[in-house]
Coordinates of C-alpha atoms (C1' of nucleotides) in Angstrom, one line a residue:
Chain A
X1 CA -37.6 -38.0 -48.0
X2 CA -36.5 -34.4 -47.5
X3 CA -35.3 -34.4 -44.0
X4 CA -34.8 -38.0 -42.4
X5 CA -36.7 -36.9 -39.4
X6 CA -38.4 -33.8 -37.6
X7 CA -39.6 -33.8 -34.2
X8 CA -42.7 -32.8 -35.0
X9 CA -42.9 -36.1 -37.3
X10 CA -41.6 -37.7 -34.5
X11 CA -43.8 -36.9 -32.3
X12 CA -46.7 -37.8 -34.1
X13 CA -44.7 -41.2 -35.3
X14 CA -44.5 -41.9 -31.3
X15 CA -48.2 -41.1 -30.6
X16 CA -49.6 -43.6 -33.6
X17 CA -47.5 -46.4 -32.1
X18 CA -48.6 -45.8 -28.4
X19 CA -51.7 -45.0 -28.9
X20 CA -52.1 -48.5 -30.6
X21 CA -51.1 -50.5 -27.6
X22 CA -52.7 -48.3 -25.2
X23 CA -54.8 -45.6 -26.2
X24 CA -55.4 -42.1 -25.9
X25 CA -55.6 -41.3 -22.7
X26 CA -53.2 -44.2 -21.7
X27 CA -50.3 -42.4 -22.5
X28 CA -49.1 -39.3 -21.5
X29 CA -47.2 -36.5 -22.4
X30 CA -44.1 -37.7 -20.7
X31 CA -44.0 -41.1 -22.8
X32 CA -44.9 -39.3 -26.1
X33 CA -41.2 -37.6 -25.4
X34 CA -39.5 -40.0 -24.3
X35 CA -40.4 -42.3 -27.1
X36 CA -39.8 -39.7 -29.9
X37 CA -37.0 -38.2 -28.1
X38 CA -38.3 -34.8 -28.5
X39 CA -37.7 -32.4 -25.8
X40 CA -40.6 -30.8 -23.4
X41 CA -41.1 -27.4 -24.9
X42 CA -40.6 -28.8 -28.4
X43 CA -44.0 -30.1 -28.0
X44 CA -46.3 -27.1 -27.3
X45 CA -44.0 -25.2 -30.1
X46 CA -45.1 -27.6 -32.9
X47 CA -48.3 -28.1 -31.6
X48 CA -50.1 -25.4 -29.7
X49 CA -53.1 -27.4 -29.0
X50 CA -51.2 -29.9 -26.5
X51 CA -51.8 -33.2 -26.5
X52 CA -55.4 -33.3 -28.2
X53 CA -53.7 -31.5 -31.3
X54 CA -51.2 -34.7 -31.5
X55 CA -54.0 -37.0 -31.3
X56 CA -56.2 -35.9 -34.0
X57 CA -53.1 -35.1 -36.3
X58 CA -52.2 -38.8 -35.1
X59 CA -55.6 -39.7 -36.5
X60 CA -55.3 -37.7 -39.8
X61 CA -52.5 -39.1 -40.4
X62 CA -53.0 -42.7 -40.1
X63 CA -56.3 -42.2 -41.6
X64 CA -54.6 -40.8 -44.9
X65 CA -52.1 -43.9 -45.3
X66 CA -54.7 -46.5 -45.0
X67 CA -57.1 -44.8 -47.3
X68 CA -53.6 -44.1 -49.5
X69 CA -53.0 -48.2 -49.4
X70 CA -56.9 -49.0 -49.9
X71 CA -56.7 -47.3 -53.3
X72 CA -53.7 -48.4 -54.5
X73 CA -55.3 -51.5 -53.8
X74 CA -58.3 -51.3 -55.4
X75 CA -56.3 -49.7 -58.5
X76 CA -54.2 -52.3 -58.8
X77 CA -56.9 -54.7 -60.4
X78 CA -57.2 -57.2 -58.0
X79 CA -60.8 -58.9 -58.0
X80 CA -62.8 -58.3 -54.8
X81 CA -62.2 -61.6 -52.9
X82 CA -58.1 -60.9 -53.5
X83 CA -58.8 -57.7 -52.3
X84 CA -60.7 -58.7 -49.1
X85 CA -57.9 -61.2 -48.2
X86 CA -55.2 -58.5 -49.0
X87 CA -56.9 -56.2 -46.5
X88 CA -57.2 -58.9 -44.0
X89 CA -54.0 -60.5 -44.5
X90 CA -52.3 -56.7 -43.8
X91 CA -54.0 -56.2 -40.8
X92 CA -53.5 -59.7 -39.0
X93 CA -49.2 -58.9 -40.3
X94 CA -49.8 -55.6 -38.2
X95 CA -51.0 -56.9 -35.0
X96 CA -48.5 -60.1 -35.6
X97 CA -45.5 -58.0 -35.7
X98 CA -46.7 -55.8 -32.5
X99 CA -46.8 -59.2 -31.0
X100 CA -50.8 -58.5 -30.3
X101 CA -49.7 -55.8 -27.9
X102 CA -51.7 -52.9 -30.2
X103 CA -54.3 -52.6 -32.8
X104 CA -55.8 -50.0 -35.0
X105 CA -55.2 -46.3 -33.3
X106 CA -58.4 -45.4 -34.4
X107 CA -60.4 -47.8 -32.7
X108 CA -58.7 -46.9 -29.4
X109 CA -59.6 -43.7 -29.9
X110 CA -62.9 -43.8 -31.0
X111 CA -63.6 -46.3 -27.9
X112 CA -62.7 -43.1 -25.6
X113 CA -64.4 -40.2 -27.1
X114 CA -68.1 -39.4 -28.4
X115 CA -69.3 -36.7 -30.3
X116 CA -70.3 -35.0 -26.7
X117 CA -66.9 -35.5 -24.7
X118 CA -64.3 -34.8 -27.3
X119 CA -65.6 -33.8 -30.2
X120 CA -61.9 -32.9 -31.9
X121 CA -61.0 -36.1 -31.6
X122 CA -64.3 -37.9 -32.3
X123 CA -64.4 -36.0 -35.7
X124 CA -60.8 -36.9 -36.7
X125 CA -61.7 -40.8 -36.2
X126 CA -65.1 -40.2 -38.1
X127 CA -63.3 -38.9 -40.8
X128 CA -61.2 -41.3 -41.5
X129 CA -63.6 -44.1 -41.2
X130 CA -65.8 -42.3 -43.9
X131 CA -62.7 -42.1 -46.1
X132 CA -62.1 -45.9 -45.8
X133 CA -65.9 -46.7 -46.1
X134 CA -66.1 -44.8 -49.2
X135 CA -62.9 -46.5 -50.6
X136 CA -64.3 -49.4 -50.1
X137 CA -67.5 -49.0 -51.3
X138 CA -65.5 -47.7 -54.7
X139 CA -63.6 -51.1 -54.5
X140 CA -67.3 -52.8 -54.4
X141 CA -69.1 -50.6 -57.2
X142 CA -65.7 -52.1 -59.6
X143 CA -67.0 -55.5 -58.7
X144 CA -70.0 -54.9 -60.0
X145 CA -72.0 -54.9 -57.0
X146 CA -74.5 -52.2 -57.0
X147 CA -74.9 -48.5 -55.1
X148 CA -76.5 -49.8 -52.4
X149 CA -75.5 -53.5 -51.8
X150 CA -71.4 -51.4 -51.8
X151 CA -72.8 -49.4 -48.5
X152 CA -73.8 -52.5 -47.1
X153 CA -70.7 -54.0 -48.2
X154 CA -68.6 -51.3 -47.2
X155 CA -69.7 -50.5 -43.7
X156 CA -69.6 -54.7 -42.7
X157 CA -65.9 -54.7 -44.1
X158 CA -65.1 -51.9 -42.0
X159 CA -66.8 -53.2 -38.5
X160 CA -65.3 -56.6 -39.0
X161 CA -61.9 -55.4 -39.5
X162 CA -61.7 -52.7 -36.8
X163 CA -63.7 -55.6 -34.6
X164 CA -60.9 -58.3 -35.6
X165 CA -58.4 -56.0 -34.4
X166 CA -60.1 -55.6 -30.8
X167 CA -60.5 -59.5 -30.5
X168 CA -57.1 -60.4 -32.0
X169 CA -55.7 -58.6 -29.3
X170 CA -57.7 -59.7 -26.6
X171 CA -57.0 -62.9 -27.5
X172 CA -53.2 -62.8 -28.0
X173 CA -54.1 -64.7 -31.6
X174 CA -54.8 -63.5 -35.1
X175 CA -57.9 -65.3 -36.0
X176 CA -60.1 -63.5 -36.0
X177 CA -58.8 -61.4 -39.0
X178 CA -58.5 -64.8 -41.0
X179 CA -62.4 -65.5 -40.3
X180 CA -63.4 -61.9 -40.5
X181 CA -62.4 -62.4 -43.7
X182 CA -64.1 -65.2 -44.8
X183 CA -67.4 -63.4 -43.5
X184 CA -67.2 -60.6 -45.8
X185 CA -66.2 -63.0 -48.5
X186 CA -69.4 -64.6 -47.8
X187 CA -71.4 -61.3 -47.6
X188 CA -69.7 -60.3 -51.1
X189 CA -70.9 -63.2 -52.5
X190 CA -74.4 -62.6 -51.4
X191 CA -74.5 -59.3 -52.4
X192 CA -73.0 -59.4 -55.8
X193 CA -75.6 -62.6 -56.8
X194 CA -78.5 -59.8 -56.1
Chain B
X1 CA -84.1 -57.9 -5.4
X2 CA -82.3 -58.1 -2.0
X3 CA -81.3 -54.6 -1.4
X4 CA -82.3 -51.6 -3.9
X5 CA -78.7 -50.7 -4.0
X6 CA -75.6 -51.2 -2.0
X7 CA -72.6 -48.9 -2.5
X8 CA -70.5 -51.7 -4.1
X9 CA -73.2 -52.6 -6.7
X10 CA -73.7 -48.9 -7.4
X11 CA -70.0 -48.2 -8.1
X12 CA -69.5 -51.2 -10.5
X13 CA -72.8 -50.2 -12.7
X14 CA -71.2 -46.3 -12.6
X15 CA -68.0 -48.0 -13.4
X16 CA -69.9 -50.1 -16.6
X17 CA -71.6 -47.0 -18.3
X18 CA -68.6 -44.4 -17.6
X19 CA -66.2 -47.4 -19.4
X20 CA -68.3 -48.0 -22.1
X21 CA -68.3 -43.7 -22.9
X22 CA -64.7 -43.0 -22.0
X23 CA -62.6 -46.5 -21.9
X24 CA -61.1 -47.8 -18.9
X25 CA -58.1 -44.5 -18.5
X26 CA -60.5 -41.6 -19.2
X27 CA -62.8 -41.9 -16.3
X28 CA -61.2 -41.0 -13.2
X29 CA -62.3 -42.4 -9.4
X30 CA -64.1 -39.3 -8.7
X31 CA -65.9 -40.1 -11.0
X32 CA -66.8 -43.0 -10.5
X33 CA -67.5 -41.8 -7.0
X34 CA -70.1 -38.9 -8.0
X35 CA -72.1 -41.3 -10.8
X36 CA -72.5 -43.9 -8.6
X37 CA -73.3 -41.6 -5.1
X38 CA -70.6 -43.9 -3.1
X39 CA -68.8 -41.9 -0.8
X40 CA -64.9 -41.4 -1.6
X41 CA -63.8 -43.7 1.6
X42 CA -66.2 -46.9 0.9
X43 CA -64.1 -47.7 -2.6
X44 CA -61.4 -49.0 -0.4
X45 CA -62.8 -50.5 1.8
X46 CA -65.3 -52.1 -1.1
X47 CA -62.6 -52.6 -3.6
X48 CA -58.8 -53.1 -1.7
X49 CA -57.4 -53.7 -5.0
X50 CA -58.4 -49.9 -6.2
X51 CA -59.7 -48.8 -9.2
X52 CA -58.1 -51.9 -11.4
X53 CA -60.4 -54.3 -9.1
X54 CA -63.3 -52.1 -9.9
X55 CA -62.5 -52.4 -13.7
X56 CA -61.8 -56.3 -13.1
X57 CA -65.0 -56.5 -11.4
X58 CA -67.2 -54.8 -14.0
X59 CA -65.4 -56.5 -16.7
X60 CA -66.4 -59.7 -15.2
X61 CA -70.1 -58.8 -14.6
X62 CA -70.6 -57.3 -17.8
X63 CA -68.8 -61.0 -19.6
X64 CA -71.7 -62.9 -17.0
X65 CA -74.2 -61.0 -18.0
X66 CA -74.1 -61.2 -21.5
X67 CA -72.7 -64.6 -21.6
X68 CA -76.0 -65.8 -20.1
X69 CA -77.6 -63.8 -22.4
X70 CA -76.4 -65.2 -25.4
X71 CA -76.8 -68.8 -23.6
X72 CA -80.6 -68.2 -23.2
X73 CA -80.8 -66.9 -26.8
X74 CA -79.7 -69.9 -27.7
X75 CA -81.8 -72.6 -25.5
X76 CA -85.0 -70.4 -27.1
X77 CA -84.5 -72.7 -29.9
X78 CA -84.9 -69.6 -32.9
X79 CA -82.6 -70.8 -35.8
X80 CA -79.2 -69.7 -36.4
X81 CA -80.5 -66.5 -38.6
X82 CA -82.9 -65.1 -36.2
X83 CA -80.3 -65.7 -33.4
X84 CA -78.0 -64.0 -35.4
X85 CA -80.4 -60.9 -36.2
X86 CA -81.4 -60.6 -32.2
X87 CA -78.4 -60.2 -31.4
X88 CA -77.2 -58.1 -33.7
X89 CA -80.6 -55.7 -33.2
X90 CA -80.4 -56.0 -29.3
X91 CA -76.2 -54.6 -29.9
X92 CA -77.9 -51.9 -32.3
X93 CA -80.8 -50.5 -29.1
X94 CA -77.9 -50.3 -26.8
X95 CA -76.0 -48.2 -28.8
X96 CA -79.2 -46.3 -29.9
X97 CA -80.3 -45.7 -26.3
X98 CA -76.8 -44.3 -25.5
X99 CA -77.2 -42.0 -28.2
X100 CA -73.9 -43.2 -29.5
X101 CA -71.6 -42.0 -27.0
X102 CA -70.9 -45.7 -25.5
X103 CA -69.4 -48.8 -27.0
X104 CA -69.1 -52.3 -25.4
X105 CA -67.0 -51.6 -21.8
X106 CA -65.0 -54.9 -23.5
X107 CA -64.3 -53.1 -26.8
X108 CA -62.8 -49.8 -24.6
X109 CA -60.8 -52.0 -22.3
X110 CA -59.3 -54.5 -24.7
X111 CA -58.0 -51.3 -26.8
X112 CA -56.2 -49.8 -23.6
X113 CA -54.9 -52.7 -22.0
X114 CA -52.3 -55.9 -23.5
X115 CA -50.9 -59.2 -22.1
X116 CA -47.5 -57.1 -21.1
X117 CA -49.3 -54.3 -19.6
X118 CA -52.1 -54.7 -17.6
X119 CA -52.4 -58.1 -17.2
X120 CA -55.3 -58.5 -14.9
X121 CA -57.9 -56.3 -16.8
X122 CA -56.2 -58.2 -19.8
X123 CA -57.1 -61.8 -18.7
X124 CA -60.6 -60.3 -17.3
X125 CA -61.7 -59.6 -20.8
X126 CA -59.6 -62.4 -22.5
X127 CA -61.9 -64.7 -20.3
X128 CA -65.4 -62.7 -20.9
X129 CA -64.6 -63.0 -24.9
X130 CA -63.9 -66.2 -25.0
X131 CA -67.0 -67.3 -22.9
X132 CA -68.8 -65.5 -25.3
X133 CA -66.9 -67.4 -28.5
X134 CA -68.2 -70.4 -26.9
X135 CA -71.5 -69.4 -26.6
X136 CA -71.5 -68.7 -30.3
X137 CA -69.9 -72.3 -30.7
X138 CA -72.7 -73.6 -29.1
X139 CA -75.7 -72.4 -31.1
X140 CA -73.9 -72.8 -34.2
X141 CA -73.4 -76.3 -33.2
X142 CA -77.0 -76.6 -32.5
X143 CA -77.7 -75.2 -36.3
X144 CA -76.0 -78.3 -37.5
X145 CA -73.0 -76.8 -38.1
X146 CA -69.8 -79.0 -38.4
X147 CA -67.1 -78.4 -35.3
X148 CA -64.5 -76.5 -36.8
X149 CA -67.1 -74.3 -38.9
X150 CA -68.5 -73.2 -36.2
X151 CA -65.5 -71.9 -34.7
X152 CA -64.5 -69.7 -37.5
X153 CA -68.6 -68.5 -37.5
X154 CA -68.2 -67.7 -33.7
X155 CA -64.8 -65.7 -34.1
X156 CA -65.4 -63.9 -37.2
X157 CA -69.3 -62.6 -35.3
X158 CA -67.5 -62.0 -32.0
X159 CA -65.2 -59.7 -34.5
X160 CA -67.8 -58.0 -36.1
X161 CA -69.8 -57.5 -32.8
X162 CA -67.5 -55.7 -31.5
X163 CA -66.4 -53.5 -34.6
X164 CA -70.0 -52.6 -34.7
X165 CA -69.9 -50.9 -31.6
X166 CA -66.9 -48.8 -32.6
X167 CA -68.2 -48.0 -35.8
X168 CA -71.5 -47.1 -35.0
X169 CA -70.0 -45.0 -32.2
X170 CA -67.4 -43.3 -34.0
X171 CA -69.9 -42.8 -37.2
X172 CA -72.9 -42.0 -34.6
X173 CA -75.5 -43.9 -36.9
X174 CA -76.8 -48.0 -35.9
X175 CA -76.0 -48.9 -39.6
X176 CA -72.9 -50.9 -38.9
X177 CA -75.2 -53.5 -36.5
X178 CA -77.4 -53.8 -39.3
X179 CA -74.8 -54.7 -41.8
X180 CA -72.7 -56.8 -40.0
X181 CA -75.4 -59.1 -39.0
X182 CA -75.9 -59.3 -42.6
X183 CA -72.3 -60.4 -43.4
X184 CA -72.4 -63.1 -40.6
X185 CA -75.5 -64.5 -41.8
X186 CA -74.0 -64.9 -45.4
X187 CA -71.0 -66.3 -43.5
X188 CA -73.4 -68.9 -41.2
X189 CA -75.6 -69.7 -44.8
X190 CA -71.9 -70.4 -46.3
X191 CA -70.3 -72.8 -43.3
X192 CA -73.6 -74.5 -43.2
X193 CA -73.6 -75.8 -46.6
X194 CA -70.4 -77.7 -46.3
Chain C
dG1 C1' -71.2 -49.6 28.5
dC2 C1' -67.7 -52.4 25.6
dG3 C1' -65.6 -54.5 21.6
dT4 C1' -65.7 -55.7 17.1
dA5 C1' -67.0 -54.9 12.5
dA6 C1' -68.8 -51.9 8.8
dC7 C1' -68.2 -47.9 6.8
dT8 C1' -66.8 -42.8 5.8
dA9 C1' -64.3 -38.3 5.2
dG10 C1' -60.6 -35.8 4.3
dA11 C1' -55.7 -35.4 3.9
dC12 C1' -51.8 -37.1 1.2
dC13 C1' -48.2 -37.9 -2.2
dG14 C1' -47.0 -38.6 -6.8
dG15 C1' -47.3 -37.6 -11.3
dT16 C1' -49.8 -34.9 -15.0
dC17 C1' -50.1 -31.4 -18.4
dG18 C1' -49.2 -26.9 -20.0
dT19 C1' -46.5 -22.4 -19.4
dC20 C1' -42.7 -19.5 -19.6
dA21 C1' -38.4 -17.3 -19.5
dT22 C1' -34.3 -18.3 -21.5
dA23 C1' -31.0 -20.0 -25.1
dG24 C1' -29.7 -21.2 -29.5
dT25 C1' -29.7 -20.5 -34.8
dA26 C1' -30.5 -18.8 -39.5
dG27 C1' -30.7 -15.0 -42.4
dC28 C1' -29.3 -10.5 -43.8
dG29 C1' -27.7 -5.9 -44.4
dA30 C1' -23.7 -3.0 -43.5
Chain D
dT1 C1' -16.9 -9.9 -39.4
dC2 C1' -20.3 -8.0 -36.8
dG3 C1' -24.9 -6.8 -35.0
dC4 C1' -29.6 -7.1 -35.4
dT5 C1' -33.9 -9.6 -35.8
dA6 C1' -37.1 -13.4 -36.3
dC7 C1' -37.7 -17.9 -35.7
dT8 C1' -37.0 -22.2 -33.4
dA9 C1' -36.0 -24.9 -29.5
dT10 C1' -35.5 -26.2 -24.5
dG11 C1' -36.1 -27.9 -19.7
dA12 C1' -37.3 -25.9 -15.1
dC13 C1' -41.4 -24.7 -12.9
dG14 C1' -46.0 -24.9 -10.8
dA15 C1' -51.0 -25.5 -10.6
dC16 C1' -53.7 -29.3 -10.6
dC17 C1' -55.8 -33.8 -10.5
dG18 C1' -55.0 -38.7 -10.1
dG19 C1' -55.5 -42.7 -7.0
dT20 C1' -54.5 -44.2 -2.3
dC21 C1' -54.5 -44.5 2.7
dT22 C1' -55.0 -43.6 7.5
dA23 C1' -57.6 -41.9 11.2
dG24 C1' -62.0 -41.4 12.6
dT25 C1' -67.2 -42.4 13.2
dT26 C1' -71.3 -45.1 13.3
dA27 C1' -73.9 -49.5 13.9
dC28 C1' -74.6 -53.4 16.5
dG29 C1' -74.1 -57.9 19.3
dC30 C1' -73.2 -58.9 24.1

DNA sequence: GCGTAACTAGACCGGTCGTCATAGTAGCGA
DNA sequence: TCGCTACTATGACGACCGGTCTAGTTACGC
């Protein structure tokens, strides 16, 4: 890494993590610097916009690393039932070593904001779920399943994982990943025979 | 009904749609107070415990009503796939009606609010899921399902129920309803069999 | 009319976010 | 080495908005 750490990667590093366990407008300012260590001014230097700017560069960024890990999965040649448990196996790890006290940032922050009320922020979360969708989709078309049966695919493997994230943490348990799983195992299936 | 309205029935519905657009920490009381038409005094005197009882109380109606929903779903006596479908379709209008700017009120609470902070709201929806789970238990049951299949069906559609609602807000389109009840139905057509 | 209960309005305090004037630092030419 | 400039960094400040509470008003049985 160039520089070990900048406050300005701080910052956003700080705002991922909280946002997780409590969402967007759960946390303020005042926690984001405490947490990164970053001094007051130091935000609105780095990022003009205030708080929303963190946020969506929050969402951009978590949104790049998961797509980033959804290809390197798919390239590494793993058949689509490996790579289903892979995904699902990842995300229950996550939410098992935040002791069920988060889940996925973008689900937080796409409970809190529509396109009407927050539109910054609404687009950051619907680009990145487009990003995954279409990375999984890509995963799907390699299996052999066809154009249309991979949207299907696709947008059930993304509802069931940001879903088993919601209920894991409600329910202090990571379940719910393990039989998401076996649900879009089951849909794969399905769709490949067809 | 009773009464058309009273001022504590008025604030919890205001408190249900405003949750469901903006989660649990992005609506404030006044608010609450100007959907709903309460004056600022009677929330105190309604609710002692503030604006967490409010979001305790809503949770609670909202796990009730949809609880006995699902419940008389089930007693109709439609087989597991058509159950699964209405559901998933009825999910699917809601979000449609809203023009995508609301979720579940579950969905934007659970993100917001963990064991360790919050613990009240926490346990409100903890309970309202799990009542629902065990609703799902039920009519799988009833499908001839075996015990511990049924369990993994009612997580993994609980999961995906609530993804859905995320999705489809985040992606403003019904699509992920429609898929996911596609994936749980290739899941219930796979637990069945053995 | 009187006392109790139901209800309401507005003031209150605490904390929020964003601004700004100031301070430090790196680069550079003389 | 020094002075100058441009960039980066900082925390005190204040306007504002959040949720809460107390003092007051109305409704009603007796």
């Amino acid at each position: 890494m160039a520089k070990a750490s900048s406050a300005r990667e701080d910052l956003i590093d700080a705002a991922v993590e909280l946002f997780r366990a409590r969402g967007y407008e759960g946390v303020g300012v005042a926690e984001l610097l405490q947490k990164s260590g970053a001094p007051r001014g130091s935000l609105y230097f780095h990022f003009p916009g205030g708080k929303e700017q963190i946020g969506a560069e929050a969402v951009a960024r978590v949104g790049a690393e998961v797509e980033q890990r959804f290809r390197e999965l798919r390239q590494s040649g793993v058949d689509l039932d490996a790579y289903i448990d892979k995904v699902f196996k990842t995300t229950a790890q996550e939410v098992k070593e935040r002791e069920y006290h988060a889940s996925c940032p973008m689900a937080a922050i796409a409970a809190e904001f529509s396109s009407a009320h927050g539109p910054n922020l609404h687009a950051a979360v619907r680009g990145a779920f487009n990003a995954w969708q279409r990375e999984i989709v890509l995963a799907a078309l390699e299996s052999g399943m066809n154009a249309k049966n991979a949207e299907i695919f696709a947008s059930a493997m993304l509802a069931s994982m940001e879903g088993a994230f919601i209920v894991s943490k409600a329910q202090v348990s990571p379940a719910a990943h393990a039989n998401s799983a076996r649900a879009i195992k089951a849909l794969a299936s399905v769709l490949r025979a067809n």
